């Protein structure tokens, strides 16, 4: 089990929206999140423990599935171990604006009459119909943002020479979704770019027909404003959340590659001028925009706009959690000075949205201070030995060391993993690999990519390992895969898990297994 410490649990209870709540998070009780691979999740963060998969299961089957009940039971007991590690880490650090806070607010905002008309199921207290639906149905996108990947942006896949991901959702999905849309109170759209995906417009059209008073939120990159978009906005009057990761032209366009800052800010005005349409901003907090965030906060506060933050955790060269002590100290100083300046303002110079924005900055600061403290602990780094084809390596020891450090970092424990715990942790890593790779049908392609490089001048044992990998990677049997992967360099498998892309992995292959070269 993965529970909050008694101190963290008490602080969390004292800071939750609407007061103390049970369970630890409402997401699996109230919501369904559909990702681009057909996975149905409780939220956008927990990609490990899916509630089900579309179209192999119906939406009704997924909502009442065994896996959904397992997640509900776990969170009802205060256990974050079924994929909720990020929120556990954020809350433990004192950041109470983690994703689960959104679901507290959503429960608080639900009309009492809806609760009366939709009593919870007796078996696991879930809503009889989910009150919130979140859609990230397509990777169609016109930008190549630096912190993004081909798993979320078709433009990035095109730049990498990859085929588009298959479109999972179509007319049958929209038809099956219709009764859910009739009961829902809150619908949210994410990307790619939502205004480029036809399936999103099909869902929005149904909402206009059967539930026009439903709360709708659309997170967009702000590059698209046309007659079709204007029509939807005027009818449904949604909240438009514009992703904007830099304030200066240079900062904005260096991160959101392919977007024009001038055009996006013009479209901000178009959205805000539609009567009843609310506009807010979303920022990815990362190493590249530490100095842009103060001006973004000032802009949002001066215009009474809500500003949400997504803390980037991958890629590592963007993640503040992987930053150096010097970088973190600088970020903390910059944001502390911002808070001192902004808190000194009085109403109406600092509106209610402004207060909430500053509270969110305080939450990120709390995490940054924890990361800074961790840089002093040498055990928190994940040192991975370089893998030379001619060097003798004890791969199992490498894996044990890597996973022990992962466990120490994740669970704040200095104890090394026992052999039994090692097997369990590796099983968890493989499960994450399966959840992310198998739905994309990428496992076989990954095996093929590795097989293409298996004629390198590797030592015989390594060639044997790669032959086995090509033959067994696409299977779901955990035990043989554990035996197989403990014989491979940790860095190679970690990259395979994170990148989920055979071509990206192939490009890095030589850095792990350099070809044998004869000295001249």
PDB file of N, CA, C and O in Angstrom, residues 285-333:
ATOM      1  N   UNK A 285       4.661  24.089 -16.233  1.00  0.00           N
ATOM      2  CA  UNK A 285       5.794  24.606 -15.462  1.00  0.00           C
ATOM      3  C   UNK A 285       6.995  23.697 -15.688  1.00  0.00           C
ATOM      4  O   UNK A 285       6.945  22.499 -15.411  1.00  0.00           O
ATOM      5  N   UNK A 286       8.084  24.276 -16.192  1.00  0.00           N
ATOM      6  CA  UNK A 286       9.257  23.472 -16.536  1.00  0.00           C
ATOM      7  C   UNK A 286      10.512  24.334 -16.489  1.00  0.00           C
ATOM      8  O   UNK A 286      10.446  25.555 -16.276  1.00  0.00           O
ATOM      9  N   UNK A 287      11.636  23.701 -16.692  1.00  0.00           N
ATOM     10  CA  UNK A 287      12.912  24.395 -16.580  1.00  0.00           C
ATOM     11  C   UNK A 287      13.038  25.519 -17.606  1.00  0.00           C
ATOM     12  O   UNK A 287      13.683  26.536 -17.356  1.00  0.00           O
ATOM     13  N   UNK A 288      12.403  25.344 -18.772  1.00  0.00           N
ATOM     14  CA  UNK A 288      12.567  26.295 -19.867  1.00  0.00           C
ATOM     15  C   UNK A 288      11.778  27.596 -19.679  1.00  0.00           C
ATOM     16  O   UNK A 288      12.022  28.563 -20.403  1.00  0.00           O
ATOM     17  N   UNK A 289      10.805  27.634 -18.762  1.00  0.00           N
ATOM     18  CA  UNK A 289      10.000  28.857 -18.651  1.00  0.00           C
ATOM     19  C   UNK A 289       9.935  29.412 -17.229  1.00  0.00           C
ATOM     20  O   UNK A 289       9.000  30.128 -16.875  1.00  0.00           O
ATOM     21  N   UNK A 290      10.931  29.090 -16.419  1.00  0.00           N
ATOM     22  CA  UNK A 290      10.965  29.603 -15.046  1.00  0.00           C
ATOM     23  C   UNK A 290      10.822  31.121 -15.022  1.00  0.00           C
ATOM     24  O   UNK A 290      10.062  31.688 -14.227  1.00  0.00           O
ATOM     25  N   UNK A 291      11.544  31.807 -15.923  1.00  0.00           N
ATOM     26  CA  UNK A 291      11.539  33.272 -15.918  1.00  0.00           C
ATOM     27  C   UNK A 291      10.369  33.853 -16.712  1.00  0.00           C
ATOM     28  O   UNK A 291      10.140  35.069 -16.661  1.00  0.00           O
ATOM     29  N   UNK A 292       9.631  33.009 -17.437  1.00  0.00           N
ATOM     30  CA  UNK A 292       8.443  33.478 -18.159  1.00  0.00           C
ATOM     31  C   UNK A 292       7.209  33.471 -17.254  1.00  0.00           C
ATOM     32  O   UNK A 292       6.265  34.235 -17.474  1.00  0.00           O
ATOM     33  N   UNK A 293       7.209  32.602 -16.258  1.00  0.00           N
ATOM     34  CA  UNK A 293       6.023  32.412 -15.424  1.00  0.00           C
ATOM     35  C   UNK A 293       5.606  33.680 -14.680  1.00  0.00           C
ATOM     36  O   UNK A 293       4.405  33.985 -14.604  1.00  0.00           O
ATOM     37  N   UNK A 294       6.530  34.486 -14.116  1.00  0.00           N
ATOM     38  CA  UNK A 294       6.071  35.704 -13.438  1.00  0.00           C
ATOM     39  C   UNK A 294       5.239  36.623 -14.328  1.00  0.00           C
ATOM     40  O   UNK A 294       4.191  37.132 -13.896  1.00  0.00           O
ATOM     41  N   UNK A 295       5.669  36.848 -15.575  1.00  0.00           N
ATOM     42  CA  UNK A 295       4.893  37.715 -16.464  1.00  0.00           C
ATOM     43  C   UNK A 295       3.558  37.076 -16.841  1.00  0.00           C
ATOM     44  O   UNK A 295       2.557  37.780 -17.030  1.00  0.00           O
ATOM     45  N   UNK A 296       3.532  35.751 -16.967  1.00  0.00           N
ATOM     46  CA  UNK A 296       2.262  35.074 -17.239  1.00  0.00           C
ATOM     47  C   UNK A 296       1.295  35.249 -16.075  1.00  0.00           C
ATOM     48  O   UNK A 296       0.094  35.477 -16.270  1.00  0.00           O
ATOM     49  N   UNK A 297       1.814  35.142 -14.850  1.00  0.00           N
ATOM     50  CA  UNK A 297       0.970  35.328 -13.669  1.00  0.00           C
ATOM     51  C   UNK A 297       0.461  36.766 -13.613  1.00  0.00           C
ATOM     52  O   UNK A 297      -0.721  37.015 -13.342  1.00  0.00           O
ATOM     53  N   UNK A 298       1.343  37.730 -13.872  1.00  0.00           N
ATOM     54  CA  UNK A 298       0.917  39.137 -13.852  1.00  0.00           C
ATOM     55  C   UNK A 298      -0.160  39.393 -14.906  1.00  0.00           C
ATOM     56  O   UNK A 298      -1.143  40.099 -14.654  1.00  0.00           O
ATOM     57  N   UNK A 299       0.026  38.819 -16.096  1.00  0.00           N
ATOM     58  CA  UNK A 299      -0.960  38.990 -17.165  1.00  0.00           C
ATOM     59  C   UNK A 299      -2.302  38.397 -16.753  1.00  0.00           C
ATOM     60  O   UNK A 299      -3.360  39.030 -16.916  1.00  0.00           O
ATOM     61  N   UNK A 300      -2.274  37.174 -16.219  1.00  0.00           N
ATOM     62  CA  UNK A 300      -3.516  36.520 -15.806  1.00  0.00           C
ATOM     63  C   UNK A 300      -4.192  37.301 -14.682  1.00  0.00           C
ATOM     64  O   UNK A 300      -5.408  37.550 -14.718  1.00  0.00           O
ATOM     65  N   UNK A 301      -3.421  37.711 -13.682  1.00  0.00           N
ATOM     66  CA  UNK A 301      -4.008  38.415 -12.541  1.00  0.00           C
ATOM     67  C   UNK A 301      -4.589  39.764 -12.945  1.00  0.00           C
ATOM     68  O   UNK A 301      -5.660  40.163 -12.470  1.00  0.00           O
ATOM     69  N   UNK A 302      -3.894  40.477 -13.824  1.00  0.00           N
ATOM     70  CA  UNK A 302      -4.376  41.801 -14.225  1.00  0.00           C
ATOM     71  C   UNK A 302      -5.631  41.716 -15.083  1.00  0.00           C
ATOM     72  O   UNK A 302      -6.380  42.687 -15.195  1.00  0.00           O
ATOM     73  N   UNK A 303      -5.866  40.536 -15.687  1.00  0.00           N
ATOM     74  CA  UNK A 303      -7.061  40.343 -16.517  1.00  0.00           C
ATOM     75  C   UNK A 303      -8.091  39.427 -15.860  1.00  0.00           C
ATOM     76  O   UNK A 303      -9.048  38.999 -16.510  1.00  0.00           O
ATOM     77  N   UNK A 304      -7.883  39.122 -14.565  1.00  0.00           N
ATOM     78  CA  UNK A 304      -8.800  38.259 -13.800  1.00  0.00           C
ATOM     79  C   UNK A 304      -9.029  36.916 -14.483  1.00  0.00           C
ATOM     80  O   UNK A 304     -10.155  36.420 -14.571  1.00  0.00           O
ATOM     81  N   UNK A 305      -7.944  36.323 -14.980  1.00  0.00           N
ATOM     82  CA  UNK A 305      -8.013  35.021 -15.638  1.00  0.00           C
ATOM     83  C   UNK A 305      -7.469  33.940 -14.705  1.00  0.00           C
ATOM     84  O   UNK A 305      -6.442  34.135 -14.052  1.00  0.00           O
ATOM     85  N   UNK A 306      -8.151  32.814 -14.664  1.00  0.00           N
ATOM     86  CA  UNK A 306      -7.615  31.673 -13.935  1.00  0.00           C
ATOM     87  C   UNK A 306      -6.406  31.122 -14.691  1.00  0.00           C
ATOM     88  O   UNK A 306      -6.415  31.033 -15.923  1.00  0.00           O
ATOM     89  N   UNK A 307      -5.386  30.736 -13.935  1.00  0.00           N
ATOM     90  CA  UNK A 307      -4.152  30.216 -14.522  1.00  0.00           C
ATOM     91  C   UNK A 307      -3.838  28.876 -13.869  1.00  0.00           C
ATOM     92  O   UNK A 307      -3.528  28.812 -12.674  1.00  0.00           O
ATOM     93  N   UNK A 308      -3.958  27.796 -14.647  1.00  0.00           N
ATOM     94  CA  UNK A 308      -3.663  26.468 -14.130  1.00  0.00           C
ATOM     95  C   UNK A 308      -2.251  26.046 -14.497  1.00  0.00           C
ATOM     96  O   UNK A 308      -1.697  26.484 -15.510  1.00  0.00           O
ATOM     97  N   UNK A 309      -1.665  25.197 -13.665  1.00  0.00           N
ATOM     98  CA  UNK A 309      -0.296  24.745 -13.896  1.00  0.00           C
ATOM     99  C   UNK A 309      -0.247  23.226 -14.007  1.00  0.00           C
ATOM    100  O   UNK A 309      -0.829  22.515 -13.188  1.00  0.00           O
ATOM    101  N   UNK A 310       0.435  22.753 -15.036  1.00  0.00           N
ATOM    102  CA  UNK A 310       0.781  21.342 -15.154  1.00  0.00           C
ATOM    103  C   UNK A 310       2.285  21.235 -14.934  1.00  0.00           C
ATOM    104  O   UNK A 310       3.062  21.830 -15.683  1.00  0.00           O
ATOM    105  N   UNK A 311       2.684  20.507 -13.909  1.00  0.00           N
ATOM    106  CA  UNK A 311       4.107  20.370 -13.612  1.00  0.00           C
ATOM    107  C   UNK A 311       4.684  19.285 -14.513  1.00  0.00           C
ATOM    108  O   UNK A 311       4.298  18.118 -14.430  1.00  0.00           O
ATOM    109  N   UNK A 312       5.594  19.666 -15.400  1.00  0.00           N
ATOM    110  CA  UNK A 312       6.180  18.728 -16.355  1.00  0.00           C
ATOM    111  C   UNK A 312       7.111  17.762 -15.626  1.00  0.00           C
ATOM    112  O   UNK A 312       8.002  18.179 -14.890  1.00  0.00           O
ATOM    113  N   UNK A 313       6.898  16.471 -15.838  1.00  0.00           N
ATOM    114  CA  UNK A 313       7.746  15.449 -15.223  1.00  0.00           C
ATOM    115  C   UNK A 313       8.558  14.684 -16.261  1.00  0.00           C
ATOM    116  O   UNK A 313       9.510  13.995 -15.925  1.00  0.00           O
ATOM    117  N   UNK A 314       8.155  14.784 -17.516  1.00  0.00           N
ATOM    118  CA  UNK A 314       8.909  14.187 -18.605  1.00  0.00           C
ATOM    119  C   UNK A 314       8.658  15.014 -19.855  1.00  0.00           C
ATOM    120  O   UNK A 314       7.550  15.512 -20.030  1.00  0.00           O
ATOM    121  N   UNK A 315       9.670  15.239 -20.708  1.00  0.00           N
ATOM    122  CA  UNK A 315      11.025  14.688 -20.663  1.00  0.00           C
ATOM    123  C   UNK A 315      11.872  15.300 -19.543  1.00  0.00           C
ATOM    124  O   UNK A 315      11.610  16.415 -19.098  1.00  0.00           O
ATOM    125  N   UNK A 316      12.888  14.546 -19.130  1.00  0.00           N
ATOM    126  CA  UNK A 316      13.664  14.957 -17.972  1.00  0.00           C
ATOM    127  C   UNK A 316      14.393  16.269 -18.188  1.00  0.00           C
ATOM    128  O   UNK A 316      14.603  17.024 -17.240  1.00  0.00           O
ATOM    129  N   UNK A 317      14.801  16.563 -19.433  1.00  0.00           N
ATOM    130  CA  UNK A 317      15.518  17.818 -19.652  1.00  0.00           C
ATOM    131  C   UNK A 317      14.591  19.027 -19.551  1.00  0.00           C
ATOM    132  O   UNK A 317      15.041  20.169 -19.593  1.00  0.00           O
ATOM    133  N   UNK A 318      13.279  18.790 -19.398  1.00  0.00           N
ATOM    134  CA  UNK A 318      12.322  19.866 -19.160  1.00  0.00           C
ATOM    135  C   UNK A 318      11.820  19.872 -17.715  1.00  0.00           C
ATOM    136  O   UNK A 318      11.280  20.879 -17.261  1.00  0.00           O
ATOM    137  N   UNK A 319      11.984  18.767 -17.015  1.00  0.00           N
ATOM    138  CA  UNK A 319      11.353  18.596 -15.712  1.00  0.00           C
ATOM    139  C   UNK A 319      12.118  19.309 -14.605  1.00  0.00           C
ATOM    140  O   UNK A 319      13.332  19.128 -14.450  1.00  0.00           O
ATOM    141  N   UNK A 320      11.407  20.090 -13.810  1.00  0.00           N
ATOM    142  CA  UNK A 320      12.026  20.743 -12.660  1.00  0.00           C
ATOM    143  C   UNK A 320      12.475  19.725 -11.622  1.00  0.00           C
ATOM    144  O   UNK A 320      13.434  19.965 -10.885  1.00  0.00           O
ATOM    145  N   UNK A 321      11.801  18.585 -11.555  1.00  0.00           N
ATOM    146  CA  UNK A 321      12.200  17.574 -10.577  1.00  0.00           C
ATOM    147  C   UNK A 321      13.569  16.990 -10.897  1.00  0.00           C
ATOM    148  O   UNK A 321      14.207  16.388 -10.039  1.00  0.00           O
ATOM    149  N   UNK A 322      14.037  17.175 -12.143  1.00  0.00           N
ATOM    150  CA  UNK A 322      15.361  16.692 -12.542  1.00  0.00           C
ATOM    151  C   UNK A 322      16.377  17.827 -12.640  1.00  0.00           C
ATOM    152  O   UNK A 322      17.497  17.611 -13.094  1.00  0.00           O
ATOM    153  N   UNK A 323      15.983  19.030 -12.228  1.00  0.00           N
ATOM    154  CA  UNK A 323      16.861  20.190 -12.355  1.00  0.00           C
ATOM    155  C   UNK A 323      17.994  20.134 -11.339  1.00  0.00           C
ATOM    156  O   UNK A 323      17.928  19.427 -10.328  1.00  0.00           O
ATOM    157  N   UNK A 324      19.041  20.897 -11.611  1.00  0.00           N
ATOM    158  CA  UNK A 324      20.165  20.989 -10.685  1.00  0.00           C
ATOM    159  C   UNK A 324      19.776  21.848  -9.486  1.00  0.00           C
ATOM    160  O   UNK A 324      18.785  22.588  -9.518  1.00  0.00           O
ATOM    161  N   UNK A 325      20.586  21.759  -8.438  1.00  0.00           N
ATOM    162  CA  UNK A 325      20.337  22.576  -7.248  1.00  0.00           C
ATOM    163  C   UNK A 325      20.366  24.059  -7.599  1.00  0.00           C
ATOM    164  O   UNK A 325      19.562  24.853  -7.089  1.00  0.00           O
ATOM    165  N   UNK A 326      21.280  24.436  -8.490  1.00  0.00           N
ATOM    166  CA  UNK A 326      21.376  25.844  -8.891  1.00  0.00           C
ATOM    167  C   UNK A 326      20.107  26.294  -9.612  1.00  0.00           C
ATOM    168  O   UNK A 326      19.579  27.385  -9.344  1.00  0.00           O
ATOM    169  N   UNK A 327      19.604  25.459 -10.531  1.00  0.00           N
ATOM    170  CA  UNK A 327      18.380  25.805 -11.260  1.00  0.00           C
ATOM    171  C   UNK A 327      17.189  25.920 -10.315  1.00  0.00           C
ATOM    172  O   UNK A 327      16.377  26.848 -10.421  1.00  0.00           O
ATOM    173  N   UNK A 328      17.072  24.968  -9.394  1.00  0.00           N
ATOM    174  CA  UNK A 328      15.943  24.983  -8.469  1.00  0.00           C
ATOM    175  C   UNK A 328      16.011  26.185  -7.536  1.00  0.00           C
ATOM    176  O   UNK A 328      14.989  26.824  -7.255  1.00  0.00           O
ATOM    177  N   UNK A 329      17.203  26.501  -7.061  1.00  0.00           N
ATOM    178  CA  UNK A 329      17.355  27.666  -6.180  1.00  0.00           C
ATOM    179  C   UNK A 329      16.940  28.942  -6.902  1.00  0.00           C
ATOM    180  O   UNK A 329      16.271  29.817  -6.328  1.00  0.00           O
ATOM    181  N   UNK A 330      17.326  29.045  -8.172  1.00  0.00           N
ATOM    182  CA  UNK A 330      16.966  30.225  -8.957  1.00  0.00           C
ATOM    183  C   UNK A 330      15.457  30.303  -9.159  1.00  0.00           C
ATOM    184  O   UNK A 330      14.853  31.374  -9.016  1.00  0.00           O
ATOM    185  N   UNK A 331      14.822  29.159  -9.483  1.00  0.00           N
ATOM    186  CA  UNK A 331      13.372  29.143  -9.675  1.00  0.00           C
ATOM    187  C   UNK A 331      12.653  29.537  -8.394  1.00  0.00           C
ATOM    188  O   UNK A 331      11.697  30.333  -8.417  1.00  0.00           O
ATOM    189  N   UNK A 332      13.098  29.001  -7.272  1.00  0.00           N
ATOM    190  CA  UNK A 332      12.468  29.313  -5.989  1.00  0.00           C
ATOM    191  C   UNK A 332      12.576  30.802  -5.688  1.00  0.00           C
ATOM    192  O   UNK A 332      11.608  31.451  -5.267  1.00  0.00           O
ATOM    193  N   UNK A 333      13.749  31.384  -5.939  1.00  0.00           N
ATOM    194  CA  UNK A 333      13.943  32.816  -5.687  1.00  0.00           C
ATOM    195  C   UNK A 333      13.025  33.658  -6.573  1.00  0.00           C
ATOM    196  O   UNK A 333      12.363  34.598  -6.106  1.00  0.00           O
TER     197      UNK A 333
END
